[in-house]
GROMACS .gro file of C-alpha atoms in nm:
model
  479
    1MET     CA    1   4.466   7.298   8.103
    2GLY     CA    2   4.804   7.458   8.153
    3GLN     CA    3   5.117   7.488   7.947
    4ILE     CA    4   5.493   7.494   8.007
    5ILE     CA    5   5.722   7.676   7.765
    6ILE     CA    6   6.094   7.605   7.787
    7LEU     CA    7   6.302   7.901   7.675
    8ASP     CA    8   6.660   7.873   7.564
    9ASN     CA    9   6.932   8.128   7.628
   10SER     CA   10   6.938   8.258   7.272
   11GLU     CA   11   6.828   8.599   7.158
   12ASP     CA   12   6.510   8.465   6.993
   13GLU     CA   13   6.191   8.661   7.036
   14LEU     CA   14   5.990   8.594   7.349
   15PRO     CA   15   5.660   8.404   7.314
   16ALA     CA   16   5.342   8.606   7.274
   17VAL     CA   17   5.220   8.501   7.617
   18LEU     CA   18   5.490   8.724   7.765
   19THR     CA   19   5.457   9.016   7.530
   20SER     CA   20   5.082   9.058   7.479
   21THR     CA   21   4.783   9.172   7.683
   22GLY     CA   22   4.411   9.140   7.648
   23GLN     CA   23   4.106   8.938   7.741
   24GLY     CA   24   4.050   8.624   7.544
   25GLY     CA   25   3.734   8.463   7.418
   26PHE     CA   26   3.599   8.119   7.361
   27LEU     CA   27   3.865   8.022   7.111
   28SER     CA   28   4.145   8.267   7.197
   29PRO     CA   29   4.272   8.266   7.556
   30GLY     CA   30   4.378   8.603   7.691
   31THR     CA   31   4.688   8.697   7.889
   32LEU     CA   32   4.702   8.986   8.137
   33GLN     CA   33   4.491   9.292   8.179
   34ASP     CA   34   4.723   9.578   8.264
   35ALA     CA   35   5.058   9.515   8.098
   36PRO     CA   36   5.244   9.233   7.924
   37ALA     CA   37   5.422   8.988   8.154
   38VAL     CA   38   5.763   9.089   8.024
   39ALA     CA   39   5.712   9.433   8.179
   40ALA     CA   40   5.734   9.277   8.526
   41LEU     CA   41   6.090   9.157   8.464
   42ASP     CA   42   6.378   9.358   8.607
   43ASP     CA   43   6.652   9.494   8.387
   44GLY     CA   44   6.884   9.210   8.294
   45GLU     CA   45   6.647   8.944   8.427
   46ASN     CA   46   6.620   8.646   8.196
   47PRO     CA   47   6.315   8.412   8.177
   48GLN     CA   48   6.394   8.040   8.160
   49PHE     CA   49   6.048   7.878   8.174
   50VAL     CA   50   5.691   8.002   8.133
   51LEU     CA   51   5.406   7.817   8.313
   52THR     CA   52   5.044   7.907   8.241
   53ASN     CA   53   4.693   7.807   8.339
   54GLY     CA   54   4.361   7.949   8.240
   55LYS     CA   55   4.140   7.921   8.546
   56TYR     CA   56   4.310   7.763   8.849
   57GLY     CA   57   4.540   8.051   8.934
   58VAL     CA   58   4.772   8.019   9.232
   59SER     CA   59   4.718   7.913   9.593
   60PHE     CA   60   4.906   8.014   9.910
   61GLU     CA   61   4.915   7.816  10.231
   62SER     CA   62   5.062   7.928  10.561
   63GLY     CA   63   4.984   7.724  10.868
   64THR     CA   64   4.611   7.658  10.861
   65GLN     CA   65   4.531   7.943  10.623
   66LEU     CA   66   4.475   7.871  10.254
   67ASP     CA   67   4.424   8.148   9.998
   68GLU     CA   68   4.351   8.106   9.630
   69ILE     CA   69   4.374   8.374   9.365
   70ARG     CA   70   4.221   8.301   9.026
   71PRO     CA   71   4.237   8.501   8.705
   72GLY     CA   72   3.936   8.689   8.581
   73THR     CA   73   3.725   8.565   8.295
   74GLY     CA   74   3.921   8.564   7.972
   75TYR     CA   75   4.257   8.613   8.147
   76ARG     CA   76   4.517   8.364   8.266
   77THR     CA   77   4.786   8.298   8.524
   78ILE     CA   78   5.145   8.324   8.403
   79GLY     CA   79   5.436   8.192   8.603
   80ILE     CA   80   5.787   8.291   8.491
   81VAL     CA   81   6.091   8.108   8.622
   82THR     CA   82   6.382   8.345   8.569
   83ASP     CA   83   6.749   8.328   8.655
   84ARG     CA   84   6.672   8.508   8.984
   85ARG     CA   85   6.321   8.419   9.102
   86LEU     CA   86   5.982   8.267   9.041
   87LEU     CA   87   5.744   8.542   8.928
   88VAL     CA   88   5.364   8.475   8.923
   89LEU     CA   89   5.120   8.710   8.748
   90VAL     CA   90   4.744   8.656   8.777
   91GLY     CA   91   4.549   8.852   8.518
   92GLY     CA   92   4.229   9.051   8.567
   93VAL     CA   93   4.151   8.941   8.924
   94ASP     CA   94   3.789   9.030   9.009
   95GLY     CA   95   3.806   9.351   8.813
   96THR     CA   96   4.097   9.480   9.024
   97GLY     CA   97   4.361   9.422   8.762
   98ASP     CA   98   4.664   9.199   8.754
   99HIS     CA   99   4.821   9.062   9.074
  100GLU     CA  100   5.193   8.994   9.103
  101PHE     CA  101   5.381   8.761   9.339
  102ALA     CA  102   5.753   8.681   9.350
  103VAL     CA  103   5.968   8.427   9.531
  104PRO     CA  104   6.344   8.483   9.505
  105HIS     CA  105   6.541   8.165   9.446
  106ALA     CA  106   6.730   8.226   9.769
  107GLU     CA  107   6.401   8.192   9.963
  108ILE     CA  108   6.305   7.856   9.814
  109GLU     CA  109   6.355   7.574  10.060
  110GLN     CA  110   6.189   7.288   9.871
  111VAL     CA  111   6.047   7.219   9.524
  112ASP     CA  112   5.774   6.957   9.460
  113ALA     CA  113   5.586   6.863   9.144
  114THR     CA  114   5.274   6.650   9.097
  115THR     CA  115   5.096   6.543   8.783
  116ARG     CA  116   4.749   6.402   8.721
  117PHE     CA  117   4.635   6.325   8.373
  118ARG     CA  118   4.728   6.636   8.177
  119HIS     CA  119   4.730   6.861   8.477
  120GLY     CA  120   5.043   6.953   8.675
  121GLN     CA  121   5.117   7.141   8.995
  122LEU     CA  122   5.438   7.310   9.104
  123THR     CA  123   5.463   7.362   9.479
  124ILE     CA  124   5.729   7.589   9.628
  125THR     CA  125   5.802   7.578  10.000
  126ARG     CA  126   5.956   7.903  10.117
  127THR     CA  127   6.189   7.961  10.406
  128GLY     CA  128   5.965   7.965  10.710
  129GLY     CA  129   5.727   7.697  10.581
  130ALA     CA  130   5.474   7.890  10.367
  131THR     CA  131   5.392   7.733  10.029
  132LEU     CA  132   5.294   7.857   9.686
  133THR     CA  133   5.123   7.619   9.443
  134LEU     CA  134   5.104   7.705   9.076
  135HIS     CA  135   4.888   7.504   8.837
  136CYS     CA  136   5.045   7.428   8.501
  137GLY     CA  137   5.088   7.167   8.231
  138THR     CA  138   5.283   6.846   8.264
  139ASP     CA  139   5.520   6.849   7.968
  140GLY     CA  140   5.843   7.009   8.086
  141LEU     CA  141   5.749   7.009   8.456
  142GLU     CA  142   6.038   6.780   8.543
  143ALA     CA  143   6.281   7.020   8.376
  144VAL     CA  144   6.134   7.311   8.571
  145THR     CA  145   6.166   7.119   8.897
  146THR     CA  146   6.524   7.016   8.829
  147PHE     CA  147   6.619   7.373   8.741
  148LEU     CA  148   6.457   7.526   9.049
  149GLU     CA  149   6.610   7.270   9.284
  150ALA     CA  150   6.962   7.327   9.153
  151VAL     CA  151   6.938   7.702   9.120
  152SER     CA  152   6.758   7.761   9.450
  153GLN     CA  153   7.014   7.555   9.640
  154ALA     CA  154   7.293   7.750   9.476
  155TRP     CA  155   7.124   8.082   9.553
  156VAL     CA  156   7.057   7.984   9.914
  157HIS     CA  157   7.419   7.886   9.963
  158ALA     CA  158   7.543   8.196   9.783
  159GLU     CA  159   7.324   8.429   9.987
  160THR     CA  160   7.431   8.258  10.309
  161VAL     CA  161   7.792   8.311  10.213
  162LEU     CA  162   7.733   8.669  10.104
  163GLU     CA  163   7.559   8.748  10.431
  164ALA     CA  164   7.864   8.616  10.616
  165VAL     CA  165   8.079   8.834  10.390
  166ARG     CA  166   7.874   9.141  10.472
  167GLU     CA  167   7.899   9.071  10.844
  168ALA     CA  168   8.277   9.033  10.814
  169LEU     CA  169   8.300   9.363  10.626
  170VAL     CA  170   8.101   9.543  10.895
  171GLU     CA  171   8.335   9.393  11.154
  172ALA     CA  172   8.641   9.499  10.953
  173SER     CA  173   8.518   9.856  10.922
  174SER     CA  174   8.440   9.872  11.293
  175HIS     CA  175   8.785   9.743  11.392
  176ARG     CA  176   8.949   9.990  11.155
  177GLU     CA  177   8.764  10.281  11.314
  178ASP     CA  178   8.874  10.156  11.657
  179GLY     CA  179   9.236  10.136  11.543
  180ASP     CA  180   9.260   9.758  11.578
  181LEU     CA  181   9.408   9.705  11.234
  182ASP     CA  182   9.517   9.345  11.295
  183ALA     CA  183   9.159   9.246  11.368
  184ALA     CA  184   9.037   9.458  11.077
  185ARG     CA  185   9.275   9.286  10.834
  186ALA     CA  186   9.170   8.943  10.961
  187ALA     CA  187   8.802   9.026  10.916
  188SER     CA  188   8.844   9.170  10.567
  189GLN     CA  189   9.053   8.869  10.465
  190THR     CA  190   8.778   8.642  10.593
  191ALA     CA  191   8.531   8.830  10.374
  192LEU     CA  192   8.752   8.788  10.067
  193ASP     CA  193   8.803   8.419  10.136
  194ARG     CA  194   8.428   8.364  10.167
  195LEU     CA  195   8.378   8.542   9.835
  196ASP     CA  196   8.590   8.271   9.676
  197ASP     CA  197   8.342   8.019   9.816
  198ALA     CA  198   8.053   8.214   9.664
  199ALA     CA  199   8.230   8.225   9.327
  200ALA     CA  200   8.278   7.847   9.341
  201THR     CA  201   7.907   7.809   9.401
  202VAL     CA  202   7.832   8.012   9.091
  203SER     CA  203   8.054   7.789   8.879
  204GLY     CA  204   7.838   7.490   8.972
  205VAL     CA  205   7.507   7.639   8.858
  206PRO     CA  206   7.362   7.440   8.564
  207SER     CA  207   7.214   7.743   8.388
  208ALA     CA  208   7.442   7.996   8.221
  209ARG     CA  209   7.189   8.276   8.271
  210ALA     CA  210   7.136   8.186   8.635
  211ALA     CA  211   7.510   8.170   8.686
  212GLU     CA  212   7.543   8.513   8.530
  213ALA     CA  213   7.277   8.656   8.760
  214MET     CA  214   7.447   8.507   9.065
  215SER     CA  215   7.781   8.638   8.944
  216GLN     CA  216   7.636   8.988   8.930
  217ARG     CA  217   7.516   8.949   9.288
  218VAL     CA  218   7.855   8.825   9.400
  219GLU     CA  219   8.021   9.104   9.205
  220THR     CA  220   7.820   9.369   9.390
  221VAL     CA  221   7.933   9.237   9.727
  222SER     CA  222   8.284   9.182   9.595
  223GLU     CA  223   8.313   9.550   9.501
  224ARG     CA  224   8.228   9.647   9.855
  225ALA     CA  225   8.469   9.389   9.996
  226VAL     CA  226   8.755   9.522   9.786
  227ALA     CA  227   8.676   9.878   9.893
  228VAL     CA  228   8.672   9.787  10.263
  229ASP     CA  229   8.985   9.573  10.241
  230SER     CA  230   9.166   9.848  10.048
  231ARG     CA  231   9.086  10.101  10.321
  232VAL     CA  232   9.204   9.858  10.589
  233ARG     CA  233   9.528   9.783  10.404
  234ARG     CA  234   9.595  10.150  10.342
  235SER     CA  235   9.550  10.228  10.711
  236HIS     CA  236   9.784   9.940  10.793
  237ALA     CA  237  10.039  10.075  10.545
  238HIS     CA  238  10.025  10.415  10.718
  239ARG     CA  239  10.095  10.252  11.052
  240LEU     CA  240  10.383  10.054  10.905
  241LEU     CA  241  10.530  10.374  10.760
  242ASP     CA  242  10.527  10.537  11.103
  243ARG     CA  243  10.693  10.232  11.255
  244GLY     CA  244  10.955  10.215  10.982
  245GLU     CA  245  11.044  10.582  11.020
  246HIS     CA  246  11.094  10.534  11.394
  247GLN     CA  247  11.318  10.234  11.329
  248TRP     CA  248  11.516  10.439  11.079
  249ARG     CA  249  11.567  10.720  11.331
  250THR     CA  250  11.700  10.470  11.585
  251GLN     CA  251  11.929  10.319  11.318
  252GLU     CA  252  11.743   9.986  11.309
  253TYR     CA  253  11.800   9.985  10.937
  254GLU     CA  254  11.717   9.624  10.853
  255ALA     CA  255  11.403   9.629  11.067
  256ALA     CA  256  11.299   9.956  10.899
  257TYR     CA  257  11.355   9.806  10.555
  258ASP     CA  258  11.146   9.500  10.644
  259THR     CA  259  10.869   9.725  10.774
  260PHE     CA  260  10.869   9.941  10.463
  261GLU     CA  261  10.855   9.630  10.245
  262LYS     CA  262  10.543   9.518  10.432
  263ALA     CA  263  10.388   9.858  10.365
  264ARG     CA  264  10.484   9.830  10.000
  265ASP     CA  265  10.317   9.487   9.983
  266GLU     CA  266   9.997   9.642  10.114
  267TYR     CA  267  10.003   9.908   9.842
  268GLU     CA  268  10.083   9.652   9.573
  269THR     CA  269   9.792   9.435   9.686
  270ILE     CA  270   9.554   9.730   9.674
  271LEU     CA  271   9.670   9.841   9.330
  272SER     CA  272   9.662   9.488   9.187
  273ARG     CA  273   9.284   9.514   9.191
  274ARG     CA  274   9.063   9.684   8.939
  275HIS     CA  275   9.126  10.050   9.001
  276GLU     CA  276   8.762  10.150   8.975
  277ARG     CA  277   8.698   9.945   9.289
  278VAL     CA  278   8.975  10.108   9.494
  279PRO     CA  279   8.878  10.419   9.694
  280ASP     CA  280   9.109  10.719   9.627
  281VAL     CA  281   9.320  10.511   9.392
  282SER     CA  282   9.526  10.814   9.278
  283ALA     CA  283   9.622  10.889   9.640
  284VAL     CA  284   9.720  10.527   9.692
  285GLN     CA  285   9.940  10.541   9.382
  286SER     CA  286  10.106  10.859   9.508
  287GLU     CA  287  10.173  10.704   9.848
  288ARG     CA  288  10.330  10.400   9.684
  289GLU     CA  289  10.561  10.622   9.479
  290ARG     CA  290  10.661  10.820   9.788
  291LEU     CA  291  10.735  10.494   9.967
  292ARG     CA  292  10.961  10.389   9.680
  293THR     CA  293  11.159  10.711   9.732
  294VAL     CA  294  11.169  10.650  10.108
  295ILE     CA  295  11.308  10.299  10.059
  296GLU     CA  296  11.575  10.433   9.822
  297GLY     CA  297  11.672  10.688  10.086
  298LEU     CA  298  11.687  10.421  10.354
  299SER     CA  299  11.904  10.202  10.134
  300ALA     CA  300  12.163  10.478  10.105
  301ALA     CA  301  12.129  10.609  10.462
  302PRO     CA  302  12.382  10.389  10.652
  303ILE     CA  303  12.677  10.456  10.422
  304GLU     CA  304  12.583  10.822  10.380
  305SER     CA  305  12.564  10.865  10.757
  306ALA     CA  306  12.908  10.708  10.797
  307ASP     CA  307  13.055  10.925  10.521
  308ARG     CA  308  12.915  11.243  10.681
  309ALA     CA  309  13.071  11.154  11.015
  310ALA     CA  310  13.407  11.094  10.846
  311GLU     CA  311  13.380  11.428  10.664
  312ASP     CA  312  13.298  11.607  10.989
  313ALA     CA  313  13.599  11.443  11.155
  314ALA     CA  314  13.834  11.546  10.876
  315ALA     CA  315  13.707  11.904  10.893
  316ALA     CA  316  13.736  11.936  11.273
  317ASP     CA  317  14.017  12.158  11.407
  318ASP     CA  318  14.009  12.025  11.762
  319PRO     CA  319  14.145  11.668  11.807
  320THR     CA  320  13.891  11.582  12.076
  321ARG     CA  321  13.601  11.686  11.853
  322ALA     CA  322  13.762  11.506  11.561
  323ALA     CA  323  13.795  11.188  11.769
  324THR     CA  324  13.425  11.202  11.852
  325HIS     CA  325  13.338  11.218  11.481
  326TRP     CA  326  13.588  10.944  11.393
  327GLU     CA  327  13.432  10.721  11.661
  328ALA     CA  328  13.086  10.781  11.513
  329ALA     CA  329  13.215  10.712  11.163
  330LEU     CA  330  13.383  10.389  11.275
  331GLU     CA  331  13.066  10.259  11.438
  332ARG     CA  332  12.852  10.357  11.138
  333TYR     CA  333  13.084  10.184  10.891
  334ARG     CA  334  13.070   9.877  11.112
  335THR     CA  335  12.690   9.896  11.098
  336ALA     CA  336  12.703   9.927  10.719
  337MET     CA  337  12.930   9.622  10.707
  338ARG     CA  338  12.686   9.411  10.909
  339LEU     CA  339  12.382   9.498  10.695
  340ASP     CA  340  12.271   9.223  10.457
  341TRP     CA  341  12.562   9.007  10.573
  342GLY     CA  342  12.530   8.671  10.399
  343ALA     CA  343  12.223   8.778  10.202
  344ASP     CA  344  12.192   8.675   9.839
  345GLU     CA  345  12.070   9.018   9.737
  346ARG     CA  346  12.199   9.339   9.892
  347ARG     CA  347  11.936   9.593   9.988
  348PHE     CA  348  12.164   9.865  10.123
  349ALA     CA  349  12.408  10.078   9.925
  350GLY     CA  350  12.782  10.014   9.943
  351ASP     CA  351  13.010   9.726   9.855
  352HIS     CA  352  13.133   9.520  10.151
  353GLU     CA  353  13.493   9.527  10.033
  354ALA     CA  354  13.489   9.903   9.979
  355ILE     CA  355  13.333   9.956  10.321
  356ARG     CA  356  13.599   9.736  10.481
  357GLU     CA  357  13.873   9.950  10.327
  358ARG     CA  358  13.701  10.270  10.441
  359LEU     CA  359  13.658  10.127  10.789
  360GLY     CA  360  14.031  10.055  10.808
  361GLU     CA  361  14.112  10.410  10.701
  362VAL     CA  362  13.880  10.553  10.964
  363ALA     CA  363  14.034  10.327  11.229
  364ARG     CA  364  14.382  10.456  11.141
  365ASN     CA  365  14.263  10.815  11.158
  366LEU     CA  366  14.089  10.755  11.490
  367THR     CA  367  14.400  10.587  11.630
  368ALA     CA  368  14.619  10.871  11.515
  369THR     CA  369  14.382  11.133  11.657
  370ARG     CA  370  14.368  10.962  11.995
  371ARG     CA  371  14.751  10.932  11.995
  372THR     CA  372  14.768  11.305  11.926
  373ILE     CA  373  14.539  11.372  12.222
  374ALA     CA  374  14.750  11.141  12.437
  375SER     CA  375  15.079  11.298  12.325
  376ASP     CA  376  14.951  11.649  12.392
  377ALA     CA  377  14.837  11.547  12.740
  378THR     CA  378  15.175  11.378  12.806
  379GLU     CA  379  15.361  11.690  12.704
  380ALA     CA  380  15.142  11.901  12.929
  381GLY     CA  381  15.197  11.658  13.216
  382ASP     CA  382  15.575  11.677  13.171
  383TRP     CA  383  15.558  12.056  13.192
  384TYR     CA  384  15.357  12.048  13.514
  385ALA     CA  385  15.586  11.786  13.663
  386ALA     CA  386  15.894  11.995  13.584
  387ALA     CA  387  15.725  12.285  13.759
  388GLY     CA  388  15.655  12.071  14.063
  389GLN     CA  389  15.278  12.083  14.007
  390TYR     CA  390  15.227  11.712  14.043
  391ASP     CA  391  14.845  11.721  14.091
  392ALA     CA  392  14.803  11.892  13.756
  393ALA     CA  393  15.062  11.659  13.602
  394LEU     CA  394  14.869  11.354  13.721
  395ASP     CA  395  14.546  11.487  13.566
  396GLU     CA  396  14.722  11.526  13.232
  397PHE     CA  397  14.892  11.187  13.255
  398ASP     CA  398  14.557  11.021  13.340
  399GLU     CA  399  14.404  11.182  13.031
  400ALA     CA  400  14.700  11.061  12.825
  401ARG     CA  401  14.659  10.707  12.959
  402GLU     CA  402  14.288  10.701  12.871
  403ALA     CA  403  14.361  10.826  12.521
  404PHE     CA  404  14.638  10.567  12.468
  405GLU     CA  405  14.415  10.288  12.600
  406ALA     CA  406  14.134  10.395  12.364
  407ALA     CA  407  14.380  10.412  12.076
  408LEU     CA  408  14.507  10.065  12.164
  409ALA     CA  409  14.154   9.922  12.169
  410THR     CA  410  14.090  10.054  11.818
  411ALA     CA  411  14.433   9.941  11.696
  412ARG     CA  412  14.392   9.586  11.829
  413ASP     CA  413  14.060   9.562  11.648
  414CYS     CA  414  14.135   9.740  11.320
  415TYR     CA  415  14.498   9.863  11.306
  416PRO     CA  416  14.733   9.596  11.450
  417ASP     CA  417  15.051   9.756  11.311
  418ALA     CA  418  15.020  10.037  11.565
  419VAL     CA  419  14.971   9.819  11.873
  420GLU     CA  420  15.337   9.771  11.973
  421HIS     CA  421  15.430  10.138  11.948
  422LEU     CA  422  15.117  10.250  12.133
  423GLN     CA  423  15.182   9.999  12.410
  424THR     CA  424  15.534  10.139  12.453
  425GLU     CA  425  15.398  10.493  12.480
  426LEU     CA  426  15.129  10.379  12.724
  427ASP     CA  427  15.397  10.211  12.942
  428ALA     CA  428  15.595  10.533  12.941
  429VAL     CA  429  15.290  10.726  13.062
  430GLU     CA  430  15.235  10.469  13.337
  431ASP     CA  431  15.597  10.530  13.452
  432ARG     CA  432  15.534  10.905  13.456
  433ILE     CA  433  15.224  10.851  13.667
  434LYS     CA  434  15.420  10.644  13.921
  435ARG     CA  435  15.697  10.906  13.946
  436ALA     CA  436  15.450  11.190  13.982
  437ARG     CA  437  15.266  11.007  14.257
  438THR     CA  438  15.596  10.938  14.435
  439GLU     CA  439  15.694  11.304  14.419
  440LEU     CA  440  15.348  11.406  14.533
  441THR     CA  441  15.371  11.169  14.830
  442ALA     CA  442  15.711  11.310  14.925
  443ASP     CA  443  15.576  11.660  14.915
  444ASP     CA  444  15.289  11.554  15.137
  445ARG     CA  445  15.534  11.416  15.397
  446GLU     CA  446  15.729  11.740  15.398
  447GLU     CA  447  15.413  11.941  15.447
  448ARG     CA  448  15.310  11.722  15.743
  449ARG     CA  449  15.647  11.769  15.930
  450PRO     CA  450  15.602  11.991  16.249
  451SER     CA  451  15.708  12.348  16.178
  452ASP     CA  452  15.924  12.382  16.505
  453GLU     CA  453  16.129  12.065  16.439
  454PRO     CA  454  16.457  12.161  16.281
  455ARG     CA  455  16.531  11.995  15.949
  456PRO     CA  456  16.857  11.798  15.924
  457ASP     CA  457  17.015  12.068  15.711
  458GLN     CA  458  16.906  12.360  15.933
  459GLY     CA  459  17.079  12.513  16.236
  460THR     CA  460  16.937  12.523  16.589
  461THR     CA  461  16.814  12.834  16.754
  462ASP     CA  462  17.141  12.877  16.941
  463GLY     CA  463  17.345  12.874  16.624
  464THR     CA  464  17.468  12.515  16.647
  465THR     CA  465  17.394  12.250  16.386
  466ALA     CA  466  17.125  11.993  16.462
  467HIS     CA  467  17.235  11.628  16.465
  468THR     CA  468  17.057  11.321  16.355
  469ALA     CA  469  16.931  11.075  16.613
  470GLY     CA  470  17.226  10.844  16.546
  471GLU     CA  471  17.475  11.123  16.588
  472SER     CA  472  17.319  11.231  16.920
  473SER     CA  473  17.339  10.881  17.058
  474GLN     CA  474  17.700  10.848  16.958
  475SER     CA  475  17.792  11.175  17.135
  476ALA     CA  476  17.623  11.064  17.450
  477VAL     CA  477  17.819  10.741  17.459
  478GLU     CA  478  18.146  10.919  17.399
  479LYS     CA  479  18.077  11.152  17.688
   0.00000   0.00000   0.00000
């Protein structure tokens, strides 16, 4: 006749059947031959039920093959249902010692129990169809069956989920090595999402000890998942940093800021986890701090770049070089004005009103510098025109016109008070250009006149004065 012992989850001492060894006699049944049953338990493994029988042992059936293993005389069979598995120990088998068999809960496909008089049988169908039948008592058999059904289903589901997690982590690592970080992030996120499913399964386990054992299993895989996902996110952060730096160099400031924020989010996600799970956590922390400095530099970059251009313009001795710097400063202040326009929170340094005032000042300086260039070119053109060098004068006047037109464009946009005066000066240059072209055309006509044709104000070869065509005709009529 068998027995079933129901153990609670307290710290009470284990029953003697688990802690003793020895061959029994007529009135005192034995236990195991080699070592107490408790020695077969793994560290942290907790027994929930103990099932014993004195002579029937355990039977295994696979297909058409049936094997039975019975304990030796004076020994017994001890089945231990733990939070992780069903462990069967058969004592003193045919003088060969104790035999041990184990079925993890995750490999249990079906649980059946039968009773007859005072004799019970627990039959476990494993994945693949093989069965294990353990003889036992009847009192408590229903509780054993209910426990195994619930826990085995939970373990099967949990292991299925964890296997999917492991496959996703392998995929994530492979994509990361290949440089496909988008696919790597998707795979690692899938793994993390599936871990949530496994955790939910644990919460539904009816036994606290079984739930704890499953939690430890999930925790082991979770540690690996966090490590893989952290590596993937760190690699993605590195790529984002490279992209952001390129955007900064090309003055795509807002895009660079957005990119750096995405990188910062990756670091924050990594460091939000338990640090002992994160590979190279100190390096990750250092990279996050460096990124904070980079973002601060980016925030100040647009206005600092504009200020430097304005300083270079003010320090330039040559008006043309100064105009180039003023143009750069004007465009950079305009860029600084556009940044964060309409946003509730400003990310870039500089107050819009202060930038607007600085932009107006730069526009006035640029207008004045271009007017200086235009005036200098006009003065040079006047000198060449007075000297009769009309080609050179036209070159200078053209330069003056371009400078006045550029000054007008800036003035119309940012310095309207100067528009009327600049337009007057531009009109005056246009008049100079027309006169110079007229003079140049006249000179061309003179140069094309035949060299042997006497000019109206020159004498003939015989000493007489040449007449105009009208005068010659009149003389002929008079004669």
